[in-house]
Amino acid sequence: MVQKMGQCYKVSVIGGGTAGLVAARELQREGHHVTVFEKANRVGGTWLYDPRVETDPLGIDPNREIVHTSLYKSLRVNLPRQVMGFLDYPFLKKDGGDPRHFPGHQEVLRFLEDFARDFGLMELIRFEHEVVRVELVDEASHEWVVESRTRTTESKWESKEEIFEAVVICNGKSTEPKIAEFSGRDIWPGLQMHSHNYRTSEQFENKTVVLIGNGPSAVDILREIAPLAKQVHQAVRGPNFKLKRLEKHDNAWQHSMIECAHKDGKLVFQDGSIVYADVIIHCTGYKYHCPFLKSNGIVTVDDNRVGPLYKHVFPPSLAPWLSFVGLNYKAVPAITIELQAKWVAKVVSGKLGLPTQAAMTYSVEEFYREMERKGWPKHHTHNLLYNEFEYIEWVARELDIRPPNWWKNITYESHVKMLRYYGSEYRDAWDIDEWMLEMNSPNFSTP
Ligand code: FAD
């Protein structure tokens, strides 16, 4: 079917988290008829704290009942609120809210709820509707069937199929745990869990805990459990990590990665150190999961590579009628998601064009070849750590938008540097006001 400039389509958005809400707003601004499917009973996605944990604490049993969010109760944001808002809708302090620059998670949920209300998005959302199938039924007319189910009683579901002309997938990427691999993992007798199922610290009182990972969750959880645990040992991958006691704690140590685990509870690290532990917490990140997409093998998820996707958003042969928003990580999420959502909405309207299918396919293949040349593993396909700057600039140029000054200095990489510089107290030590003033001054130029 020929796409006409400015034409409005029936578009389905899957997910009512940050990405789904922004995508819905942008599509609505373009005049499309938008329906958002959200399996929870509120908006917010990740930011909708849920005290429940999954029946399998490691999160590998495919039959477990899935809890979407990975938030722990005490979580404070790890980026300043100044960079968590949207270009025309900043994440401001509100009366009765949490005024901190790095507020608690409840403040983000409130921000997203306000955003949804202020842009009239609530009316577009089908709450408690889980999408179980998205399938292309007619390539020529790009008709997609979206099958959703909703619970009518404790054990009964009602299913419904609807037809849409375009589908935007915004189902999140931080729910399906990725687990560390080491010999003896399956015979080790203690409790193993993933940080996805960590909520509060009490259960670790007087326990010897090994935490795997060095990301924001590992740093937070370590700080939270160290005061009541007997000992905490952090296992970190990479040549630079060797046995040392961690500053600010007299019962916490850093090690290299776990080499092997034994039946008697012993854990041997690559640096040769040995610990008998009660618990291992895998703070090892997530893998993307999209069980409802039936694309006849056109779009696959392989080792966390969703592909082929032109610029992480459009599968060349299905563009612009299928798109993904929010797949990237190690990038500042709000601006990445917002620019992707604006791009999708304008491309669906025909106001912005895409290269030919062959050119998009070539671009994706060239990107994969470049990854190979640089030795980047496949699972880093959507990791923007090393090219966030170029990527955001590229999408912004397509949209004819100038990214704000602050952005150039708070790419994910610069945030990691701040974390290293200030240590685990970075949220309160970093003078954001002064920093923002400097960033936004007309004389400021990026290095
Ligand atoms: P999500 O928020 O996960 O939303 C996806 C939505 O899709 C959910 O509402 C889900 O219910 C719905 N859904 C999924 N499958 C279906 C289906 N089949 N049918 C219907 N609905 C479905 N970012 C920051 O900017 N600052 C931070 O400080 C920060 N801290 C974080 C801390 C943790 C522990 C984690 C995990 C992430 C953090 N992030 C942070 C990243 C955060 O995830 C993103 O900023 C953003 O919230 C992602 O939004 P999303 O819409 O892509 O995904």
Short mmCIF file of C-alpha atoms and ligand atoms in Angstrom, two decimals:
data_model
loop_
_atom_site.label_atom_id
_atom_site.label_comp_id
_atom_site.label_asym_id
_atom_site.label_seq_id
_atom_site.Cartn_x
_atom_site.Cartn_y
_atom_site.Cartn_z
CA MET A 1 0.00 0.00 0.00
CA VAL A 2 1.31 3.45 -0.86
CA GLN A 3 1.87 5.68 2.11
CA LYS A 4 0.34 9.12 1.75
CA MET A 5 1.85 12.19 3.38
CA GLY A 6 -0.14 13.29 6.42
CA GLN A 7 -2.48 10.30 6.32
CA CYS A 8 -3.76 9.01 9.68
CA TYR A 9 -3.60 5.35 10.55
CA LYS A 10 -4.95 3.00 13.18
CA VAL A 11 -1.91 2.35 15.34
CA SER A 12 -1.46 0.00 18.25
CA VAL A 13 1.15 0.72 20.92
CA ILE A 14 2.15 -2.19 23.14
CA GLY A 15 3.07 -1.10 26.65
CA GLY A 16 2.17 1.87 28.83
CA GLY A 17 5.60 2.58 30.33
CA THR A 18 7.75 5.58 29.42
CA ALA A 19 8.22 4.48 25.80
CA GLY A 20 4.58 3.57 25.22
CA LEU A 21 3.31 6.83 26.69
CA VAL A 22 5.66 9.01 24.67
CA ALA A 23 4.97 7.00 21.50
CA ALA A 24 1.21 7.40 22.07
CA ARG A 25 1.61 11.14 22.58
CA GLU A 26 3.66 11.59 19.42
CA LEU A 27 1.36 9.42 17.30
CA GLN A 28 -1.66 11.29 18.62
CA ARG A 29 0.01 14.60 17.80
CA GLU A 30 0.32 13.38 14.23
CA GLY A 31 -3.41 12.65 14.22
CA HIS A 32 -3.21 8.84 14.24
CA HIS A 33 -5.89 6.73 15.96
CA VAL A 34 -3.95 5.23 18.84
CA THR A 35 -4.78 2.29 21.11
CA VAL A 36 -2.32 1.42 23.87
CA PHE A 37 -2.41 -2.09 25.33
CA GLU A 38 -1.10 -2.30 28.89
CA LYS A 39 -1.18 -5.49 30.91
CA ALA A 40 -1.01 -3.70 34.29
CA ASN A 41 -3.83 -1.66 35.76
CA ARG A 42 -1.81 1.57 35.77
CA VAL A 43 0.71 3.34 33.58
CA GLY A 44 4.39 3.50 34.54
CA GLY A 45 5.90 0.14 33.53
CA THR A 46 9.19 -0.23 35.38
CA TRP A 47 8.22 2.64 37.70
CA LEU A 48 5.16 0.82 39.02
CA TYR A 49 6.69 -0.69 42.16
CA ASP A 50 5.40 -4.17 42.98
CA PRO A 51 6.30 -5.72 46.35
CA ARG A 52 5.69 -9.21 44.92
CA VAL A 53 8.60 -11.30 43.70
CA GLU A 54 8.51 -14.17 41.25
CA THR A 55 8.14 -17.80 42.36
CA ASP A 56 11.55 -18.58 40.85
CA PRO A 57 13.93 -16.04 42.44
CA LEU A 58 16.46 -16.50 39.60
CA GLY A 59 13.72 -15.85 37.07
CA ILE A 60 14.60 -18.68 34.70
CA ASP A 61 11.53 -20.92 35.03
CA PRO A 62 9.51 -20.16 31.86
CA ASN A 63 6.28 -21.08 33.70
CA ARG A 64 6.73 -18.62 36.57
CA GLU A 65 4.21 -15.83 36.97
CA ILE A 66 6.08 -12.79 35.70
CA VAL A 67 6.34 -9.62 37.78
CA HIS A 68 7.14 -6.82 35.33
CA THR A 69 9.09 -4.34 37.42
CA SER A 70 12.61 -4.76 38.79
CA LEU A 71 12.42 -1.89 41.27
CA TYR A 72 13.54 -2.34 44.84
CA LYS A 73 11.68 -0.48 47.54
CA SER A 74 14.43 2.03 48.34
CA LEU A 75 15.36 2.82 44.73
CA ARG A 76 16.29 6.40 43.95
CA VAL A 77 16.83 7.34 40.33
CA ASN A 78 20.39 7.09 39.09
CA LEU A 79 20.21 10.04 36.70
CA PRO A 80 19.34 13.59 37.80
CA ARG A 81 15.68 14.46 37.28
CA GLN A 82 16.78 17.29 34.96
CA VAL A 83 17.59 14.69 32.30
CA MET A 84 14.66 12.37 32.98
CA GLY A 85 11.94 14.65 31.64
CA PHE A 86 10.92 15.26 28.05
CA LEU A 87 11.89 18.13 25.79
CA ASP A 88 8.66 20.09 26.37
CA TYR A 89 7.64 18.46 29.66
CA PRO A 90 10.39 18.64 32.31
CA PHE A 91 10.46 16.43 35.39
CA LEU A 92 9.82 19.26 37.85
CA LYS A 93 9.61 19.27 41.63
CA LYS A 94 5.97 19.32 42.72
CA ASP A 95 4.18 20.28 45.94
CA GLY A 96 4.04 17.33 48.28
CA GLY A 97 6.47 15.35 46.14
CA ASP A 98 10.07 14.27 46.59
CA PRO A 99 12.12 17.43 45.94
CA ARG A 100 15.51 15.74 45.55
CA HIS A 101 17.47 15.92 42.33
CA PHE A 102 17.64 12.13 42.47
CA PRO A 103 14.17 11.34 43.84
CA GLY A 104 12.72 8.02 44.91
CA HIS A 105 10.91 5.90 42.33
CA GLN A 106 7.43 7.04 43.44
CA GLU A 107 8.22 10.50 42.08
CA VAL A 108 8.90 9.11 38.59
CA LEU A 109 5.62 7.22 38.63
CA ARG A 110 3.80 10.41 39.57
CA PHE A 111 5.57 12.27 36.77
CA LEU A 112 4.52 9.66 34.20
CA GLU A 113 0.94 9.62 35.48
CA ASP A 114 0.79 13.42 35.22
CA PHE A 115 2.28 13.22 31.74
CA ALA A 116 -0.36 10.68 30.65
CA ARG A 117 -3.17 12.78 32.11
CA ASP A 118 -1.91 16.12 30.79
CA PHE A 119 -1.70 14.80 27.24
CA GLY A 120 -5.04 12.97 27.38
CA LEU A 121 -3.40 9.57 27.01
CA MET A 122 -5.37 7.72 29.71
CA GLU A 123 -8.36 7.48 27.37
CA LEU A 124 -6.24 5.70 24.78
CA ILE A 125 -5.09 2.95 27.12
CA ARG A 126 -6.68 -0.48 27.52
CA PHE A 127 -5.52 -1.40 31.00
CA GLU A 128 -5.28 -5.04 32.08
CA HIS A 129 -5.01 -6.10 28.43
CA GLU A 130 -2.04 -8.32 27.79
CA VAL A 131 -0.99 -8.68 24.16
CA VAL A 132 -0.40 -12.33 23.32
CA ARG A 133 0.01 -12.13 19.53
CA VAL A 134 1.03 -9.54 16.98
CA GLU A 135 1.00 -10.94 13.47
CA LEU A 136 1.05 -9.51 9.98
CA VAL A 137 -2.10 -10.73 8.18
CA ASP A 138 -1.79 -8.82 4.95
CA GLU A 139 1.51 -7.52 3.69
CA ALA A 140 0.04 -5.41 0.88
CA SER A 141 -2.38 -3.54 3.11
CA HIS A 142 -0.03 -3.90 6.13
CA GLU A 143 -2.80 -5.25 8.35
CA TRP A 144 -1.68 -6.50 11.72
CA VAL A 145 -3.74 -8.60 14.03
CA VAL A 146 -3.25 -7.78 17.70
CA GLU A 147 -4.64 -10.41 20.02
CA SER A 148 -5.02 -9.40 23.63
CA ARG A 149 -6.43 -11.12 26.67
CA THR A 150 -7.99 -9.79 29.81
CA ARG A 151 -8.85 -11.64 33.00
CA THR A 152 -12.56 -12.04 33.70
CA THR A 153 -12.26 -14.22 36.81
CA GLU A 154 -9.29 -15.60 38.80
CA SER A 155 -8.84 -18.45 36.30
CA LYS A 156 -10.63 -17.22 33.17
CA TRP A 157 -9.34 -15.04 30.36
CA GLU A 158 -11.20 -13.44 27.52
CA SER A 159 -9.35 -12.96 24.22
CA LYS A 160 -9.97 -10.49 21.46
CA GLU A 161 -8.43 -9.93 18.02
CA GLU A 162 -8.26 -6.50 16.43
CA ILE A 163 -6.77 -5.17 13.23
CA PHE A 164 -4.30 -2.26 13.12
CA GLU A 165 -2.35 -0.68 10.29
CA ALA A 166 0.78 -0.11 12.34
CA VAL A 167 2.22 -1.51 15.57
CA VAL A 168 4.77 0.14 17.86
CA ILE A 169 6.34 -2.25 20.36
CA CYS A 170 7.24 -0.66 23.70
CA ASN A 171 7.14 -3.66 26.02
CA GLY A 172 10.29 -2.86 28.03
CA LYS A 173 13.58 -4.71 28.28
CA SER A 174 14.24 -5.03 32.01
CA THR A 175 12.06 -7.94 33.08
CA GLU A 176 13.70 -11.13 31.81
CA PRO A 177 16.82 -11.78 33.93
CA LYS A 178 20.22 -12.56 32.46
CA ILE A 179 22.17 -14.89 34.74
CA ALA A 180 25.92 -15.18 35.27
CA GLU A 181 27.43 -18.44 34.02
CA PHE A 182 30.07 -20.27 36.07
CA SER A 183 30.91 -23.88 36.64
CA GLY A 184 28.96 -25.56 39.44
CA ARG A 185 26.20 -22.93 39.42
CA ASP A 186 23.44 -25.56 39.35
CA ILE A 187 24.82 -27.69 42.20
CA TRP A 188 25.59 -24.86 44.58
CA PRO A 189 23.26 -25.36 47.58
CA GLY A 190 22.56 -21.78 48.71
CA LEU A 191 19.87 -19.34 47.62
CA GLN A 192 20.45 -17.79 44.19
CA MET A 193 18.36 -14.90 43.03
CA HIS A 194 18.44 -12.14 40.44
CA SER A 195 18.27 -8.46 41.39
CA HIS A 196 14.94 -8.42 39.49
CA ASN A 197 13.53 -10.15 42.59
CA TYR A 198 15.28 -8.03 45.22
CA ARG A 199 12.90 -5.72 47.09
CA THR A 200 14.21 -5.14 50.65
CA SER A 201 17.23 -6.11 52.72
CA GLU A 202 15.83 -7.91 55.83
CA GLN A 203 16.26 -11.45 54.55
CA PHE A 204 20.05 -10.93 54.35
CA GLU A 205 20.56 -10.25 58.05
CA ASN A 206 23.63 -12.15 59.28
CA LYS A 207 24.04 -13.84 55.92
CA THR A 208 27.16 -14.05 53.78
CA VAL A 209 26.10 -12.68 50.43
CA VAL A 210 27.89 -12.69 47.09
CA LEU A 211 26.71 -10.03 44.66
CA ILE A 212 27.63 -10.43 41.01
CA GLY A 213 27.91 -7.22 38.98
CA ASN A 214 28.99 -3.62 39.22
CA GLY A 215 26.08 -1.67 37.71
CA PRO A 216 23.78 0.77 39.53
CA SER A 217 21.65 -2.04 41.06
CA ALA A 218 24.71 -3.91 42.39
CA VAL A 219 26.10 -0.71 43.91
CA ASP A 220 22.75 0.17 45.57
CA ILE A 221 22.01 -3.32 46.86
CA LEU A 222 25.51 -3.70 48.28
CA ARG A 223 25.17 -0.43 50.15
CA GLU A 224 21.77 -1.47 51.48
CA ILE A 225 22.60 -4.97 52.70
CA ALA A 226 26.13 -4.41 54.01
CA PRO A 227 25.01 -2.85 57.36
CA LEU A 228 23.03 -5.97 58.33
CA ALA A 229 24.71 -8.82 56.46
CA LYS A 230 27.52 -10.82 58.05
CA GLN A 231 29.72 -10.29 54.97
CA VAL A 232 29.20 -9.05 51.42
CA HIS A 233 31.43 -10.08 48.52
CA GLN A 234 31.11 -8.38 45.17
CA ALA A 235 32.22 -10.40 42.13
CA VAL A 236 33.11 -8.22 39.16
CA ARG A 237 34.03 -9.31 35.64
CA GLY A 238 37.13 -7.83 34.02
CA PRO A 239 40.90 -7.90 34.41
CA ASN A 240 41.06 -4.93 36.80
CA PHE A 241 39.11 -6.46 39.65
CA LYS A 242 41.08 -8.28 42.34
CA LEU A 243 40.51 -8.99 45.97
CA LYS A 244 40.28 -5.80 48.08
CA ARG A 245 38.21 -4.54 50.98
CA LEU A 246 35.63 -1.97 49.93
CA GLU A 247 35.99 1.51 51.34
CA LYS A 248 33.24 2.63 53.74
CA HIS A 249 32.44 -0.98 54.77
CA ASP A 250 34.37 -3.19 57.14
CA ASN A 251 32.51 -6.33 56.06
CA ALA A 252 32.54 -5.98 52.26
CA TRP A 253 35.11 -7.06 49.69
CA GLN A 254 35.49 -6.92 45.95
CA HIS A 255 36.70 -9.96 43.99
CA SER A 256 37.17 -10.96 40.39
CA MET A 257 34.42 -13.08 38.82
CA ILE A 258 33.36 -16.44 40.32
CA GLU A 259 35.45 -19.26 38.82
CA CYS A 260 33.42 -22.16 40.21
CA ALA A 261 30.87 -23.15 42.83
CA HIS A 262 30.88 -26.34 44.92
CA LYS A 263 28.31 -28.60 46.54
CA ASP A 264 29.52 -27.67 50.03
CA GLY A 265 28.72 -23.95 49.50
CA LYS A 266 32.28 -22.96 48.58
CA LEU A 267 32.78 -20.30 45.92
CA VAL A 268 36.18 -19.88 44.29
CA PHE A 269 36.90 -16.58 42.55
CA GLN A 270 39.21 -16.11 39.57
CA ASP A 271 41.72 -14.30 41.80
CA GLY A 272 41.98 -17.49 43.89
CA SER A 273 40.05 -16.19 46.91
CA ILE A 274 37.47 -18.49 48.52
CA VAL A 275 34.19 -17.70 50.29
CA TYR A 276 31.49 -19.90 51.84
CA ALA A 277 28.30 -17.98 51.18
CA ASP A 278 24.57 -18.32 51.89
CA VAL A 279 23.23 -16.28 48.99
CA ILE A 280 24.27 -15.23 45.49
CA ILE A 281 22.50 -12.22 43.98
CA HIS A 282 22.97 -11.94 40.22
CA CYS A 283 22.91 -8.21 39.41
CA THR A 284 23.70 -9.06 35.82
CA GLY A 285 21.11 -7.23 33.77
CA TYR A 286 18.33 -8.30 31.48
CA LYS A 287 17.60 -9.77 28.09
CA TYR A 288 14.96 -8.62 25.67
CA HIS A 289 11.91 -10.84 25.34
CA CYS A 290 9.06 -10.41 22.90
CA PRO A 291 7.07 -13.64 22.92
CA PHE A 292 4.00 -12.20 21.22
CA LEU A 293 5.58 -11.10 17.93
CA LYS A 294 4.96 -13.60 15.12
CA SER A 295 6.83 -12.20 12.14
CA ASN A 296 7.57 -15.37 10.15
CA GLY A 297 11.20 -15.08 11.13
CA ILE A 298 11.56 -11.55 9.73
CA VAL A 299 12.39 -10.10 13.16
CA THR A 300 14.32 -12.33 15.50
CA VAL A 301 15.71 -11.98 18.99
CA ASP A 302 19.07 -13.67 19.15
CA ASP A 303 21.44 -13.16 22.08
CA ASN A 304 19.74 -9.85 22.86
CA ARG A 305 20.00 -8.66 19.26
CA VAL A 306 16.58 -7.68 17.95
CA GLY A 307 17.02 -7.62 14.24
CA PRO A 308 17.30 -6.61 11.63
CA LEU A 309 16.36 -3.12 12.80
CA TYR A 310 17.29 0.07 10.99
CA LYS A 311 18.69 2.44 13.63
CA HIS A 312 17.32 0.13 16.37
CA VAL A 313 13.74 1.01 15.40
CA PHE A 314 12.41 -0.22 12.01
CA PRO A 315 12.69 -3.73 10.49
CA PRO A 316 13.52 -2.77 6.86
CA SER A 317 10.99 -5.04 5.18
CA LEU A 318 8.14 -4.13 7.55
CA ALA A 319 8.85 -0.41 7.93
CA PRO A 320 7.22 1.83 8.84
CA TRP A 321 4.34 -0.41 9.93
CA LEU A 322 6.27 -2.18 12.68
CA SER A 323 8.65 -0.39 14.99
CA PHE A 324 10.35 -0.69 18.37
CA VAL A 325 10.86 2.16 20.81
CA GLY A 326 13.13 1.93 23.83
CA LEU A 327 15.39 -1.00 22.99
CA ASN A 328 18.64 0.85 23.61
CA TYR A 329 20.51 0.80 26.87
CA LYS A 330 23.54 2.56 28.33
CA ALA A 331 22.02 5.73 26.94
CA VAL A 332 20.02 8.43 28.73
CA PRO A 333 16.58 6.79 28.39
CA ALA A 334 14.19 9.76 28.25
CA ILE A 335 15.76 11.63 25.35
CA THR A 336 16.54 8.46 23.38
CA ILE A 337 12.97 7.21 23.77
CA GLU A 338 11.40 10.59 23.01
CA LEU A 339 13.38 11.14 19.82
CA GLN A 340 12.69 7.59 18.63
CA ALA A 341 8.96 8.06 19.32
CA LYS A 342 8.86 11.36 17.41
CA TRP A 343 10.71 9.74 14.52
CA VAL A 344 8.29 6.79 14.37
CA ALA A 345 5.23 9.06 14.45
CA LYS A 346 6.51 11.29 11.64
CA VAL A 347 7.66 8.37 9.50
CA VAL A 348 4.28 6.64 9.88
CA SER A 349 2.61 9.89 8.79
CA GLY A 350 4.83 10.03 5.74
CA LYS A 351 6.18 13.42 6.79
CA LEU A 352 9.65 11.93 7.08
CA GLY A 353 10.95 9.36 4.66
CA LEU A 354 13.09 6.29 5.14
CA PRO A 355 15.78 5.03 2.78
CA THR A 356 14.81 2.17 0.47
CA GLN A 357 14.43 -1.28 2.00
CA ALA A 358 17.73 -2.34 0.38
CA ALA A 359 19.53 0.70 1.77
CA MET A 360 18.17 0.11 5.28
CA THR A 361 19.16 -3.56 5.11
CA TYR A 362 22.64 -2.57 3.95
CA SER A 363 22.92 -0.08 6.82
CA VAL A 364 22.03 -2.77 9.38
CA GLU A 365 24.47 -5.25 7.83
CA GLU A 366 27.19 -2.62 7.77
CA PHE A 367 26.53 -1.92 11.46
CA TYR A 368 26.85 -5.63 12.27
CA ARG A 369 30.10 -5.81 10.27
CA GLU A 370 31.43 -2.79 12.15
CA MET A 371 30.55 -4.48 15.46
CA GLU A 372 32.47 -7.54 14.35
CA ARG A 373 35.49 -5.48 13.29
CA LYS A 374 35.51 -3.78 16.67
CA GLY A 375 35.07 -7.07 18.49
CA TRP A 376 31.75 -6.10 20.08
CA PRO A 377 29.71 -9.15 21.02
CA LYS A 378 26.25 -9.60 19.50
CA HIS A 379 24.49 -8.96 22.81
CA HIS A 380 25.80 -5.37 22.70
CA THR A 381 23.84 -4.57 19.52
CA HIS A 382 21.53 -2.06 21.27
CA ASN A 383 24.15 -0.83 23.73
CA LEU A 384 24.78 2.85 22.98
CA LEU A 385 27.68 3.29 25.37
CA TYR A 386 30.17 4.02 22.59
CA ASN A 387 27.93 5.80 20.08
CA GLU A 388 25.16 7.47 22.05
CA PHE A 389 26.33 10.89 20.94
CA GLU A 390 26.27 10.09 17.21
CA TYR A 391 22.97 8.23 17.48
CA ILE A 392 21.06 10.97 19.28
CA GLU A 393 22.52 13.60 16.97
CA TRP A 394 21.45 11.52 13.98
CA VAL A 395 17.81 11.09 15.09
CA ALA A 396 17.60 14.73 16.17
CA ARG A 397 18.87 15.83 12.74
CA GLU A 398 16.22 13.71 11.02
CA LEU A 399 13.64 15.52 13.11
CA ASP A 400 15.27 18.92 12.72
CA ILE A 401 15.55 19.22 16.51
CA ARG A 402 18.55 20.58 18.37
CA PRO A 403 19.22 18.45 21.45
CA PRO A 404 19.54 20.54 24.63
CA ASN A 405 23.01 21.59 25.77
CA TRP A 406 22.98 19.43 28.88
CA TRP A 407 22.65 16.33 26.81
CA LYS A 408 26.11 16.53 25.30
CA ASN A 409 27.64 16.29 28.74
CA ILE A 410 25.43 13.77 30.34
CA THR A 411 25.58 10.89 28.00
CA TYR A 412 25.46 7.60 29.84
CA GLU A 413 29.25 7.43 29.74
CA SER A 414 29.65 10.74 31.56
CA HIS A 415 27.18 9.56 34.18
CA VAL A 416 29.29 6.46 34.81
CA LYS A 417 32.30 8.75 35.28
CA MET A 418 30.36 10.77 37.89
CA LEU A 419 29.49 7.56 39.68
CA ARG A 420 33.16 6.58 39.80
CA TYR A 421 34.20 10.06 40.89
CA TYR A 422 31.69 10.48 43.73
CA GLY A 423 31.33 6.81 44.66
CA SER A 424 28.07 5.30 45.93
CA GLU A 425 27.04 8.65 47.49
CA TYR A 426 26.93 10.33 44.05
CA ARG A 427 23.25 11.21 44.30
CA ASP A 428 23.81 13.62 47.18
CA ALA A 429 27.39 14.67 46.43
CA TRP A 430 26.93 15.89 42.84
CA ASP A 431 25.97 19.60 42.66
CA ILE A 432 23.48 19.36 39.83
CA ASP A 433 22.22 22.96 40.04
CA GLU A 434 25.65 24.38 39.43
CA TRP A 435 26.33 21.84 36.75
CA MET A 436 23.08 22.64 34.89
CA LEU A 437 23.83 26.36 35.04
CA GLU A 438 27.18 25.71 33.46
CA MET A 439 25.73 23.40 30.78
CA ASN A 440 23.03 25.84 29.79
CA SER A 441 25.19 28.95 29.74
CA PRO A 442 25.45 30.43 26.24
CA ASN A 443 29.25 30.42 26.50
CA PHE A 444 29.42 26.73 27.27
CA SER A 445 30.97 24.67 24.54
CA THR A 446 31.41 20.93 24.62
CA PRO A 447 34.95 19.60 24.61
P1 FAD B 1 8.87 -0.36 30.81
O1 FAD B 1 8.88 0.73 31.77
O2 FAD B 1 9.34 -1.70 31.24
O3 FAD B 1 7.37 -0.48 30.25
C1 FAD B 1 6.94 -1.55 29.46
C2 FAD B 1 5.45 -1.68 29.63
O4 FAD B 1 4.96 -2.67 28.72
C3 FAD B 1 5.03 -2.14 31.02
O5 FAD B 1 4.04 -1.28 31.52
C4 FAD B 1 4.47 -3.56 30.79
O6 FAD B 1 3.46 -3.90 31.70
C5 FAD B 1 3.98 -3.46 29.37
N1 FAD B 1 3.92 -4.74 28.67
C6 FAD B 1 4.92 -5.64 28.51
N2 FAD B 1 4.49 -6.69 27.81
C7 FAD B 1 3.19 -6.45 27.51
C8 FAD B 1 2.20 -7.20 26.82
N3 FAD B 1 2.46 -8.39 26.26
N4 FAD B 1 0.95 -6.67 26.72
C9 FAD B 1 0.67 -5.46 27.27
N5 FAD B 1 1.57 -4.73 27.97
C10 FAD B 1 2.81 -5.22 28.07
N6 FAD B 1 15.99 5.13 33.73
C11 FAD B 1 16.24 6.42 34.07
O7 FAD B 1 16.08 7.32 33.24
N7 FAD B 1 16.64 6.77 35.34
C12 FAD B 1 16.80 5.83 36.31
O8 FAD B 1 17.16 6.15 37.42
C13 FAD B 1 16.54 4.44 35.98
N8 FAD B 1 16.63 3.48 36.92
C14 FAD B 1 16.30 2.20 36.61
C15 FAD B 1 16.37 1.22 37.60
C16 FAD B 1 16.03 -0.10 37.31
C17 FAD B 1 16.11 -1.13 38.39
C18 FAD B 1 15.64 -0.44 36.00
C19 FAD B 1 15.25 -1.86 35.65
C20 FAD B 1 15.57 0.51 35.01
C21 FAD B 1 15.90 1.85 35.30
N9 FAD B 1 15.86 2.85 34.33
C22 FAD B 1 16.13 4.15 34.65
C23 FAD B 1 15.54 2.53 32.93
C24 FAD B 1 14.00 2.52 32.71
O9 FAD B 1 13.64 1.21 32.52
C25 FAD B 1 13.67 3.38 31.54
O10 FAD B 1 13.99 4.71 31.88
C26 FAD B 1 12.20 3.38 31.13
O11 FAD B 1 11.36 3.43 32.24
C27 FAD B 1 11.86 2.21 30.22
O12 FAD B 1 10.56 2.40 29.75
P2 FAD B 1 9.87 1.38 28.75
O13 FAD B 1 8.55 1.94 28.45
O14 FAD B 1 10.80 1.09 27.62
O15 FAD B 1 9.73 -0.01 29.52
#
